[in-house]
Amino acid sequence: DTGAFTFDPGFTSTASCESQITYIDGEKGVLLHRGYPIEQLAEEGHYLETCYLLLYGELPTAREMEDFEYRVTHHTMIHEQMSRFYSGFRRDAHPMAVMVGSVGALSAFYHDSIDISDPHQRMVASLRMIAKMPTLAAMAYKYHIGQPFVYPRNELSYAENFLHMCFSVPCEPYKVNPVLARAMDRIFILHADHEQNASTSTVRLAGSSGANPFACIAAGIACLWGPAHGGANEAALNMLMEIGTKDRIPEYIARAKDKNDPFRLMGFGHRVYKNYDPRAKIMQQTCHEVLDELGIKDDPLLEVAMELEHIALHDEYFVEKKLYPNVDFYSGITLKALGFPTNMFTVLFALARTVGWIAQWKEMIEDPHQRIGRPRQLYTGAPQRDYVAVEKR
Ligand code: SDX
């Protein structure tokens, strides 16, 4: 037992740790944050309220929420000198590459001022991360499309501010559509935390050495980028665009079932959920709301996605292996309709997941038994042997 993780000696060792933040029942398709079902949080609440819940463990009173929202809102600007980092990136750099770099660079601006042994400073660092991620994400997008950075505005809500920083331009007024802002906020809630997924485990392992939280979050962003994890939303939309029409679905279903073909249905399957990912249902509803609000009727991508889901859910291969749509299956269509390019999808996932990463980091640091994570291995290499001089090899 290394404190942060408990490994079984088995060949497929599964890392595990104790946490009070998120509970998943993969067989029943249940997701709870501090005991509250994701369906209720997404329907009744808003993202900053979920942030408060994940960090403090309880839903806030109106006064507590007002204070939390004020503190987050008034830390959304970043050090002006950080803007210069962006000009060092190639314009065509993937926005996730920019995010790994810019979030890691936050360490250079806040590292010395954070004493992680001090509970107050841990909370300050947590709020700074939550506050600044939308600004950094919007800057990554603006830099990528060659438009000027847009500063946050304190009178806007968290999701409104993000859409404003992404889509407004200095040349004309921009009014955030409240229906789209609500959809964006709900998408943030759906991605906020998800127990010990690969990127959260990365943040915990990095944090277990005492590294500063900004660098740990940058490590989490790097892990999330992979197409098997957070990169699946971008890969899922690219897959739907490649399929293009319903008549080509059987070809891709066959490829997904072919063990000799590395192709997998992106947005399908999950290490834990062996039932429908509850987030996918809410995401599908949100997708319909966004398309309706934008007057997009019969979106061909949505038609392909729904037909693909229908065929897969009745195909014995997917049924037998309990493969269902996950949170990434419908998110791409929704984000594309909101105006984002596919290479920004995982950036949005990282933005939303920051609260989960930082809440789990804080929980680990505050565990009195916490020690550095030190995974062990099953050695299958050469037995001990003596060195052989080069002339005798
Ligand atoms: C996220 O961990 C989290 O909580 C992650 C996440 C979060 O919020 O943090 O939920 C976010 O990462 C969601 C997953 C996004 N990834 C994708 O959609 C990529 C496509 N999915 C697969 O790559 C896969 O399903 C994984 C990576 C998600 C899970 O990989 P596993 O654990 O290896 O898959 P499995 O054990 O469930 O697979 C069982 C079988 C395997 O076949 P056999 O070896 O038993 O013959 O099902 C097959 C797999 O080959 N399989 C698929 C498949 N997913 C699994 N076959 C075709 N298409 C797929 N999508």
Short mmCIF file of C-alpha atoms and ligand atoms in Angstrom, two decimals:
data_model
loop_
_atom_site.label_atom_id
_atom_site.label_comp_id
_atom_site.label_asym_id
_atom_site.label_seq_id
_atom_site.Cartn_x
_atom_site.Cartn_y
_atom_site.Cartn_z
CA ASP A 1 0.00 0.00 0.00
CA THR A 2 1.70 3.21 -1.14
CA GLY A 3 -0.78 5.49 0.55
CA ALA A 4 -2.05 7.20 -2.56
CA PHE A 5 -2.85 3.92 -4.36
CA THR A 6 -3.38 0.31 -3.37
CA PHE A 7 -2.20 -2.13 -6.02
CA ASP A 8 -3.14 -5.79 -6.13
CA PRO A 9 -0.15 -8.00 -7.07
CA GLY A 10 -2.12 -9.36 -10.04
CA PHE A 11 -0.89 -9.09 -13.61
CA THR A 12 -3.57 -6.55 -14.50
CA SER A 13 -3.08 -4.51 -11.37
CA THR A 14 -5.88 -2.01 -10.79
CA ALA A 15 -4.98 1.16 -9.02
CA SER A 16 -7.47 2.23 -6.42
CA CYS A 17 -7.71 4.88 -3.74
CA GLU A 18 -10.31 6.09 -1.26
CA SER A 19 -12.35 9.13 -2.21
CA GLN A 20 -15.57 10.86 -1.10
CA ILE A 21 -16.04 12.93 -4.24
CA THR A 22 -17.60 10.82 -7.03
CA TYR A 23 -19.33 7.44 -7.11
CA ILE A 24 -19.95 5.42 -10.26
CA ASP A 25 -21.96 2.20 -10.53
CA GLY A 26 -20.89 0.97 -13.96
CA GLU A 27 -23.41 -1.87 -14.10
CA LYS A 28 -26.39 0.38 -13.29
CA GLY A 29 -25.13 3.49 -15.11
CA VAL A 30 -25.15 5.61 -11.94
CA LEU A 31 -22.98 8.72 -11.41
CA LEU A 32 -23.13 10.66 -8.12
CA HIS A 33 -21.13 13.72 -7.07
CA ARG A 34 -20.98 13.90 -3.25
CA GLY A 35 -24.13 11.74 -3.32
CA TYR A 36 -26.12 13.89 -5.77
CA PRO A 37 -27.14 12.25 -9.11
CA ILE A 38 -25.59 13.84 -12.20
CA GLU A 39 -29.07 14.07 -13.75
CA GLN A 40 -30.27 16.40 -10.94
CA LEU A 41 -27.10 18.51 -10.87
CA ALA A 42 -27.26 18.97 -14.66
CA GLU A 43 -30.97 19.76 -14.65
CA GLU A 44 -31.34 21.87 -11.50
CA GLY A 45 -27.89 23.33 -10.92
CA HIS A 46 -25.11 25.21 -12.63
CA TYR A 47 -21.43 24.53 -13.10
CA LEU A 48 -19.98 26.79 -10.39
CA GLU A 49 -22.42 25.25 -7.90
CA THR A 50 -21.08 21.80 -8.89
CA CYS A 51 -17.55 23.18 -8.44
CA TYR A 52 -18.43 24.29 -4.92
CA LEU A 53 -19.98 20.87 -4.19
CA LEU A 54 -16.93 18.97 -5.45
CA LEU A 55 -14.50 21.19 -3.51
CA TYR A 56 -16.38 21.64 -0.22
CA GLY A 57 -18.52 18.46 -0.13
CA GLU A 58 -21.89 20.23 0.35
CA LEU A 59 -24.23 22.28 -1.83
CA PRO A 60 -23.71 26.00 -1.05
CA THR A 61 -26.24 28.30 0.60
CA ALA A 62 -27.18 31.35 -1.48
CA ARG A 63 -24.67 33.45 0.50
CA GLU A 64 -21.88 30.88 0.09
CA MET A 65 -22.61 30.64 -3.65
CA GLU A 66 -22.53 34.41 -4.07
CA ASP A 67 -19.15 34.62 -2.29
CA PHE A 68 -17.70 31.68 -4.27
CA GLU A 69 -18.90 33.10 -7.58
CA TYR A 70 -17.43 36.53 -6.70
CA ARG A 71 -14.02 35.01 -5.86
CA VAL A 72 -13.92 32.95 -9.07
CA THR A 73 -15.15 35.82 -11.27
CA HIS A 74 -12.54 38.20 -9.88
CA HIS A 75 -9.64 35.87 -10.70
CA THR A 76 -10.49 35.16 -14.35
CA MET A 77 -7.78 37.46 -15.72
CA ILE A 78 -4.29 36.01 -16.17
CA HIS A 79 -0.93 37.77 -15.68
CA GLU A 80 -0.54 39.99 -18.77
CA GLN A 81 2.97 38.62 -19.30
CA MET A 82 1.47 35.15 -19.90
CA SER A 83 -0.06 36.39 -23.15
CA ARG A 84 3.43 36.38 -24.63
CA PHE A 85 3.66 32.57 -24.31
CA TYR A 86 1.09 32.16 -27.02
CA SER A 87 3.11 33.95 -29.69
CA GLY A 88 5.78 31.28 -29.21
CA PHE A 89 3.44 28.57 -30.54
CA ARG A 90 3.01 27.86 -34.25
CA ARG A 91 -0.39 29.17 -35.36
CA ASP A 92 -1.39 25.66 -36.45
CA ALA A 93 -0.43 24.10 -33.10
CA HIS A 94 -3.20 21.90 -31.71
CA PRO A 95 -4.98 23.90 -28.98
CA MET A 96 -4.36 21.01 -26.56
CA ALA A 97 -0.61 21.44 -27.09
CA VAL A 98 -1.06 25.12 -26.25
CA MET A 99 -3.07 24.24 -23.13
CA VAL A 100 -0.41 21.83 -21.83
CA GLY A 101 2.14 24.62 -22.25
CA SER A 102 0.13 27.55 -20.95
CA VAL A 103 -1.33 25.78 -17.90
CA GLY A 104 2.13 24.46 -17.02
CA ALA A 105 3.39 28.04 -17.37
CA LEU A 106 0.98 29.13 -14.62
CA SER A 107 3.47 27.45 -12.27
CA ALA A 108 6.00 30.12 -13.22
CA PHE A 109 3.59 32.84 -12.15
CA TYR A 110 2.04 31.35 -9.03
CA HIS A 111 4.43 28.58 -7.97
CA ASP A 112 6.35 30.52 -5.33
CA SER A 113 3.24 31.98 -3.78
CA ILE A 114 1.59 28.58 -3.13
CA ASP A 115 2.36 26.76 0.10
CA ILE A 116 0.36 23.54 -0.44
CA SER A 117 0.66 22.64 3.25
CA ASP A 118 -1.59 25.62 4.03
CA PRO A 119 -5.34 24.77 3.62
CA HIS A 120 -6.21 28.37 2.75
CA GLN A 121 -3.56 28.51 0.00
CA ARG A 122 -4.71 25.15 -1.37
CA MET A 123 -8.20 26.59 -1.77
CA VAL A 124 -6.77 29.79 -3.30
CA ALA A 125 -4.87 27.70 -5.87
CA SER A 126 -8.02 25.65 -6.56
CA LEU A 127 -10.13 28.72 -7.21
CA ARG A 128 -7.42 30.29 -9.37
CA MET A 129 -7.34 27.17 -11.55
CA ILE A 130 -11.12 27.13 -11.98
CA ALA A 131 -11.17 30.87 -12.68
CA LYS A 132 -8.36 30.99 -15.21
CA MET A 133 -8.97 27.89 -17.31
CA PRO A 134 -11.76 29.46 -19.42
CA THR A 135 -9.52 32.46 -20.13
CA LEU A 136 -6.57 30.26 -21.12
CA ALA A 137 -8.83 28.00 -23.22
CA ALA A 138 -10.41 30.96 -25.01
CA MET A 139 -6.94 32.42 -25.66
CA ALA A 140 -5.82 29.08 -27.16
CA TYR A 141 -8.81 29.25 -29.51
CA LYS A 142 -8.34 32.92 -30.42
CA TYR A 143 -4.63 32.39 -31.06
CA HIS A 144 -5.43 29.38 -33.28
CA ILE A 145 -7.83 31.38 -35.45
CA GLY A 146 -5.68 34.50 -35.53
CA GLN A 147 -8.09 36.76 -33.68
CA PRO A 148 -7.24 39.11 -30.79
CA PHE A 149 -7.63 37.86 -27.22
CA VAL A 150 -10.82 39.01 -25.50
CA TYR A 151 -10.73 39.85 -21.80
CA PRO A 152 -13.25 38.29 -19.39
CA ARG A 153 -16.21 40.42 -18.26
CA ASN A 154 -17.28 40.26 -14.62
CA GLU A 155 -20.97 40.83 -15.23
CA LEU A 156 -21.25 37.57 -17.22
CA SER A 157 -21.78 34.08 -15.81
CA TYR A 158 -19.02 31.49 -16.09
CA ALA A 159 -20.33 29.90 -19.30
CA GLU A 160 -21.44 33.25 -20.80
CA ASN A 161 -17.97 34.65 -20.16
CA PHE A 162 -16.33 31.71 -21.89
CA LEU A 163 -18.54 31.99 -24.98
CA HIS A 164 -17.97 35.76 -24.99
CA MET A 165 -14.15 35.34 -24.80
CA CYS A 166 -14.30 32.79 -27.65
CA PHE A 167 -16.77 34.33 -30.06
CA SER A 168 -16.86 38.09 -29.54
CA VAL A 169 -14.63 40.38 -31.63
CA PRO A 170 -13.65 44.01 -30.97
CA CYS A 171 -15.38 45.21 -34.16
CA GLU A 172 -18.97 44.64 -33.10
CA PRO A 173 -21.13 43.99 -30.04
CA TYR A 174 -21.67 40.34 -29.09
CA LYS A 175 -24.69 39.11 -27.15
CA VAL A 176 -24.47 35.67 -25.57
CA ASN A 177 -27.48 33.47 -26.42
CA PRO A 178 -28.78 32.36 -22.96
CA VAL A 179 -30.02 29.00 -24.30
CA LEU A 180 -26.56 28.21 -25.70
CA ALA A 181 -24.87 29.47 -22.52
CA ARG A 182 -27.11 27.16 -20.48
CA ALA A 183 -26.16 24.25 -22.76
CA MET A 184 -22.45 25.12 -22.39
CA ASP A 185 -22.83 25.27 -18.61
CA ARG A 186 -24.55 21.87 -18.57
CA ILE A 187 -21.78 20.38 -20.75
CA PHE A 188 -19.25 21.66 -18.19
CA ILE A 189 -21.22 19.93 -15.40
CA LEU A 190 -21.26 16.62 -17.33
CA HIS A 191 -17.46 16.67 -17.62
CA ALA A 192 -16.64 18.01 -14.13
CA ASP A 193 -15.39 14.83 -12.46
CA HIS A 194 -15.46 11.12 -13.03
CA GLU A 195 -13.73 9.23 -10.20
CA GLN A 196 -10.26 7.81 -10.90
CA ASN A 197 -10.10 8.07 -14.71
CA ALA A 198 -6.69 8.14 -16.38
CA SER A 199 -6.16 11.91 -16.26
CA THR A 200 -7.35 12.24 -12.66
CA SER A 201 -5.04 9.41 -11.64
CA THR A 202 -2.25 11.29 -13.44
CA VAL A 203 -2.96 14.44 -11.44
CA ARG A 204 -3.05 12.46 -8.19
CA LEU A 205 0.23 10.67 -8.95
CA ALA A 206 1.95 13.93 -9.95
CA GLY A 207 0.56 15.68 -6.87
CA SER A 208 1.64 12.86 -4.54
CA SER A 209 5.26 14.02 -4.95
CA GLY A 210 4.34 17.51 -3.71
CA ALA A 211 4.56 19.12 -7.15
CA ASN A 212 2.68 22.41 -7.46
CA PRO A 213 -0.97 22.03 -8.49
CA PHE A 214 -0.66 23.97 -11.76
CA ALA A 215 2.00 21.58 -13.05
CA CYS A 216 -0.13 18.62 -11.90
CA ILE A 217 -3.12 19.93 -13.85
CA ALA A 218 -0.88 20.33 -16.92
CA ALA A 219 0.02 16.63 -16.54
CA GLY A 220 -3.69 15.80 -16.41
CA ILE A 221 -4.31 17.78 -19.60
CA ALA A 222 -1.56 15.84 -21.38
CA CYS A 223 -3.16 12.53 -20.38
CA LEU A 224 -6.70 13.65 -21.26
CA TRP A 225 -5.57 14.45 -24.84
CA GLY A 226 -5.36 10.78 -25.87
CA PRO A 227 -8.14 9.51 -28.22
CA ALA A 228 -8.90 6.66 -25.80
CA HIS A 229 -9.78 9.29 -23.15
CA GLY A 230 -10.73 12.93 -23.54
CA GLY A 231 -9.58 13.06 -27.16
CA ALA A 232 -12.49 10.74 -28.02
CA ASN A 233 -14.94 13.64 -28.49
CA GLU A 234 -12.78 15.02 -31.33
CA ALA A 235 -12.21 11.49 -32.70
CA ALA A 236 -15.93 10.65 -32.49
CA LEU A 237 -16.95 13.65 -34.56
CA ASN A 238 -14.19 12.98 -37.09
CA MET A 239 -15.49 9.40 -37.30
CA LEU A 240 -19.09 10.56 -37.86
CA MET A 241 -17.90 12.97 -40.57
CA GLU A 242 -15.88 10.16 -42.19
CA ILE A 243 -18.91 7.83 -42.16
CA GLY A 244 -20.92 10.71 -43.65
CA THR A 245 -24.15 8.87 -44.49
CA LYS A 246 -26.26 6.18 -42.86
CA ASP A 247 -25.67 3.66 -45.65
CA ARG A 248 -21.96 3.52 -44.73
CA ILE A 249 -22.58 2.61 -41.08
CA PRO A 250 -22.49 -1.21 -41.55
CA GLU A 251 -18.96 -0.94 -43.00
CA TYR A 252 -17.74 0.80 -39.84
CA ILE A 253 -19.63 -1.52 -37.49
CA ALA A 254 -17.88 -4.44 -39.22
CA ARG A 255 -14.50 -2.72 -38.84
CA ALA A 256 -15.14 -2.06 -35.13
CA LYS A 257 -15.80 -5.79 -34.64
CA ASP A 258 -12.76 -6.91 -36.66
CA LYS A 259 -9.97 -7.79 -34.23
CA ASN A 260 -7.43 -7.28 -37.00
CA ASP A 261 -8.62 -3.73 -37.54
CA PRO A 262 -7.43 -1.19 -34.92
CA PHE A 263 -10.55 0.91 -35.62
CA ARG A 264 -12.88 1.33 -32.65
CA LEU A 265 -16.21 3.13 -32.55
CA MET A 266 -15.17 6.41 -30.97
CA GLY A 267 -17.54 7.56 -28.24
CA PHE A 268 -18.50 3.95 -27.52
CA GLY A 269 -17.44 1.71 -24.65
CA HIS A 270 -16.08 2.50 -21.23
CA ARG A 271 -13.76 0.86 -18.72
CA VAL A 272 -16.34 1.28 -15.95
CA TYR A 273 -19.78 1.75 -17.52
CA LYS A 274 -21.17 -1.57 -18.75
CA ASN A 275 -24.49 0.18 -19.17
CA TYR A 276 -25.50 3.47 -20.73
CA ASP A 277 -23.25 6.36 -19.55
CA PRO A 278 -25.80 8.63 -17.79
CA ARG A 279 -23.94 11.64 -19.15
CA ALA A 280 -24.49 10.47 -22.75
CA LYS A 281 -28.28 10.61 -22.30
CA ILE A 282 -28.12 14.19 -20.98
CA MET A 283 -25.66 15.12 -23.73
CA GLN A 284 -28.04 13.79 -26.39
CA GLN A 285 -30.89 15.87 -24.94
CA THR A 286 -28.62 18.93 -24.83
CA CYS A 287 -27.62 18.28 -28.44
CA HIS A 288 -31.27 18.36 -29.55
CA GLU A 289 -31.87 21.59 -27.55
CA VAL A 290 -28.87 23.33 -29.15
CA LEU A 291 -29.78 22.23 -32.69
CA ASP A 292 -33.41 23.32 -32.14
CA GLU A 293 -32.29 26.71 -30.77
CA LEU A 294 -30.04 27.21 -33.80
CA GLY A 295 -32.76 26.07 -36.18
CA ILE A 296 -30.57 23.22 -37.44
CA LYS A 297 -33.05 20.64 -38.66
CA ASP A 298 -32.08 17.10 -39.62
CA ASP A 299 -28.36 17.55 -38.92
CA PRO A 300 -26.83 14.73 -41.02
CA LEU A 301 -24.21 14.07 -38.32
CA LEU A 302 -26.91 13.64 -35.67
CA GLU A 303 -28.85 11.34 -37.99
CA VAL A 304 -25.75 9.20 -38.56
CA ALA A 305 -25.00 9.19 -34.81
CA MET A 306 -28.52 8.12 -33.82
CA GLU A 307 -28.64 5.42 -36.50
CA LEU A 308 -25.18 4.19 -35.50
CA GLU A 309 -26.26 4.03 -31.87
CA HIS A 310 -29.45 2.18 -32.79
CA ILE A 311 -27.60 -0.42 -34.90
CA ALA A 312 -24.81 -0.90 -32.32
CA LEU A 313 -27.22 -1.30 -29.40
CA HIS A 314 -28.93 -4.15 -31.27
CA ASP A 315 -25.73 -5.80 -32.52
CA GLU A 316 -24.72 -8.92 -30.59
CA TYR A 317 -21.02 -7.89 -30.49
CA PHE A 318 -21.77 -4.61 -28.70
CA VAL A 319 -24.51 -6.13 -26.56
CA GLU A 320 -22.28 -9.03 -25.45
CA LYS A 321 -19.37 -6.72 -24.67
CA LYS A 322 -21.72 -4.21 -23.01
CA LEU A 323 -20.57 -1.32 -25.19
CA TYR A 324 -22.76 1.76 -24.95
CA PRO A 325 -22.36 5.38 -26.01
CA ASN A 326 -20.25 7.35 -23.54
CA VAL A 327 -20.12 11.07 -22.79
CA ASP A 328 -18.04 11.69 -25.94
CA PHE A 329 -20.51 10.28 -28.46
CA TYR A 330 -22.91 13.23 -28.74
CA SER A 331 -20.69 15.97 -27.35
CA GLY A 332 -18.89 16.58 -30.64
CA ILE A 333 -22.07 17.28 -32.60
CA THR A 334 -23.19 19.70 -29.88
CA LEU A 335 -19.87 21.53 -29.65
CA LYS A 336 -19.64 21.82 -33.44
CA ALA A 337 -23.14 23.35 -33.49
CA LEU A 338 -22.04 25.80 -30.76
CA GLY A 339 -19.33 27.00 -33.15
CA PHE A 340 -16.20 25.22 -31.96
CA PRO A 341 -13.75 23.49 -34.34
CA THR A 342 -13.08 19.79 -33.57
CA ASN A 343 -9.58 20.52 -32.21
CA MET A 344 -11.13 22.61 -29.42
CA PHE A 345 -13.39 19.80 -28.14
CA THR A 346 -10.86 18.24 -25.77
CA VAL A 347 -9.83 21.71 -24.58
CA LEU A 348 -13.44 22.17 -23.41
CA PHE A 349 -13.29 18.79 -21.71
CA ALA A 350 -10.08 19.88 -19.91
CA LEU A 351 -11.67 23.21 -18.92
CA ALA A 352 -14.63 21.43 -17.34
CA ARG A 353 -12.58 18.64 -15.74
CA THR A 354 -10.23 21.09 -13.99
CA VAL A 355 -12.51 21.22 -10.95
CA GLY A 356 -12.49 17.42 -10.69
CA TRP A 357 -8.73 17.25 -11.02
CA ILE A 358 -8.17 19.99 -8.42
CA ALA A 359 -10.78 18.59 -6.00
CA GLN A 360 -9.17 15.14 -6.20
CA TRP A 361 -5.68 16.67 -5.83
CA LYS A 362 -6.84 18.58 -2.73
CA GLU A 363 -8.48 15.46 -1.25
CA MET A 364 -5.25 13.53 -1.71
CA ILE A 365 -3.02 16.27 -0.23
CA GLU A 366 -5.37 16.56 2.76
CA ASP A 367 -5.22 12.80 3.45
CA PRO A 368 -3.06 12.49 6.61
CA HIS A 369 -1.80 9.10 5.39
CA GLN A 370 -0.88 10.44 1.94
CA ARG A 371 2.52 9.29 0.64
CA ILE A 372 4.14 9.46 -2.76
CA GLY A 373 2.52 7.15 -5.30
CA ARG A 374 4.93 4.41 -6.32
CA PRO A 375 3.33 1.83 -8.67
CA ARG A 376 5.12 -1.56 -8.63
CA GLN A 377 5.44 -3.95 -11.60
CA LEU A 378 5.53 -7.61 -12.57
CA TYR A 379 9.11 -8.00 -13.92
CA THR A 380 9.20 -10.20 -17.04
CA GLY A 381 12.68 -9.22 -18.32
CA ALA A 382 16.03 -11.07 -18.38
CA PRO A 383 17.25 -12.77 -15.15
CA GLN A 384 20.46 -11.44 -13.58
CA ARG A 385 23.51 -12.02 -15.81
CA ASP A 386 27.17 -10.86 -16.07
CA TYR A 387 28.49 -8.08 -18.29
CA VAL A 388 30.15 -9.19 -21.57
CA ALA A 389 33.01 -7.14 -23.05
CA VAL A 390 32.20 -5.75 -26.50
CA GLU A 391 34.86 -7.84 -28.27
CA LYS A 392 33.19 -11.02 -26.95
CA ARG A 393 29.60 -10.18 -28.01
C1 SDX B 1 -13.62 8.85 -21.41
O1 SDX B 1 -12.32 6.50 -17.29
C2 SDX B 1 -13.19 7.41 -17.46
O2 SDX B 1 -14.06 7.64 -16.64
C3 SDX B 1 -13.04 8.20 -18.73
C4 SDX B 1 -14.13 9.23 -19.00
C5 SDX B 1 -14.07 10.39 -18.03
O3 SDX B 1 -15.09 11.06 -17.84
O4 SDX B 1 -12.95 10.67 -17.53
O5 SDX B 1 -15.40 8.63 -18.90
C6 SDX B 1 -13.99 9.85 -20.38
O6 SDX B 1 -12.45 8.67 -21.65
C7 SDX B 1 -14.71 8.05 -22.07
C8 SDX B 1 -14.13 6.99 -23.08
C9 SDX B 1 -13.79 7.72 -24.38
N1 SDX B 1 -13.06 6.81 -25.28
C10 SDX B 1 -13.67 6.36 -26.40
O7 SDX B 1 -14.84 6.55 -26.68
C11 SDX B 1 -12.74 5.59 -27.32
C12 SDX B 1 -13.43 4.33 -27.83
N2 SDX B 1 -13.58 3.44 -26.68
C13 SDX B 1 -12.58 2.42 -26.49
O8 SDX B 1 -11.29 2.84 -26.85
C14 SDX B 1 -12.72 1.74 -25.13
O9 SDX B 1 -14.03 1.45 -24.95
C15 SDX B 1 -12.21 2.44 -23.90
C16 SDX B 1 -10.83 2.97 -24.05
C17 SDX B 1 -13.11 3.56 -23.53
C18 SDX B 1 -12.20 1.40 -22.79
O10 SDX B 1 -11.15 0.53 -23.14
P1 SDX B 1 -11.11 -0.91 -22.50
O11 SDX B 1 -11.34 -0.80 -21.04
O12 SDX B 1 -9.91 -1.65 -22.97
O13 SDX B 1 -12.39 -1.52 -23.17
P2 SDX B 1 -13.14 -2.69 -22.60
O14 SDX B 1 -12.34 -3.45 -21.60
O15 SDX B 1 -14.48 -2.16 -22.19
O16 SDX B 1 -13.23 -3.59 -23.92
C19 SDX B 1 -13.94 -4.74 -23.83
C20 SDX B 1 -13.97 -5.29 -25.25
C21 SDX B 1 -12.60 -5.37 -25.92
O17 SDX B 1 -12.69 -6.49 -26.79
P3 SDX B 1 -11.98 -7.88 -26.29
O18 SDX B 1 -10.52 -7.55 -26.07
O19 SDX B 1 -12.73 -8.28 -25.03
O20 SDX B 1 -12.20 -8.83 -27.44
O21 SDX B 1 -14.74 -4.40 -26.07
C22 SDX B 1 -13.94 -3.94 -27.16
C23 SDX B 1 -12.50 -4.15 -26.79
O22 SDX B 1 -11.72 -4.37 -27.96
N3 SDX B 1 -14.22 -2.53 -27.34
C24 SDX B 1 -14.60 -1.97 -28.48
C25 SDX B 1 -14.81 -0.62 -28.18
N4 SDX B 1 -14.57 -0.40 -26.88
C26 SDX B 1 -14.19 -1.60 -26.36
N5 SDX B 1 -14.74 -2.46 -29.72
C27 SDX B 1 -15.13 -1.57 -30.67
N6 SDX B 1 -15.37 -0.25 -30.45
C28 SDX B 1 -15.21 0.24 -29.22
N7 SDX B 1 -15.45 1.56 -29.00
#
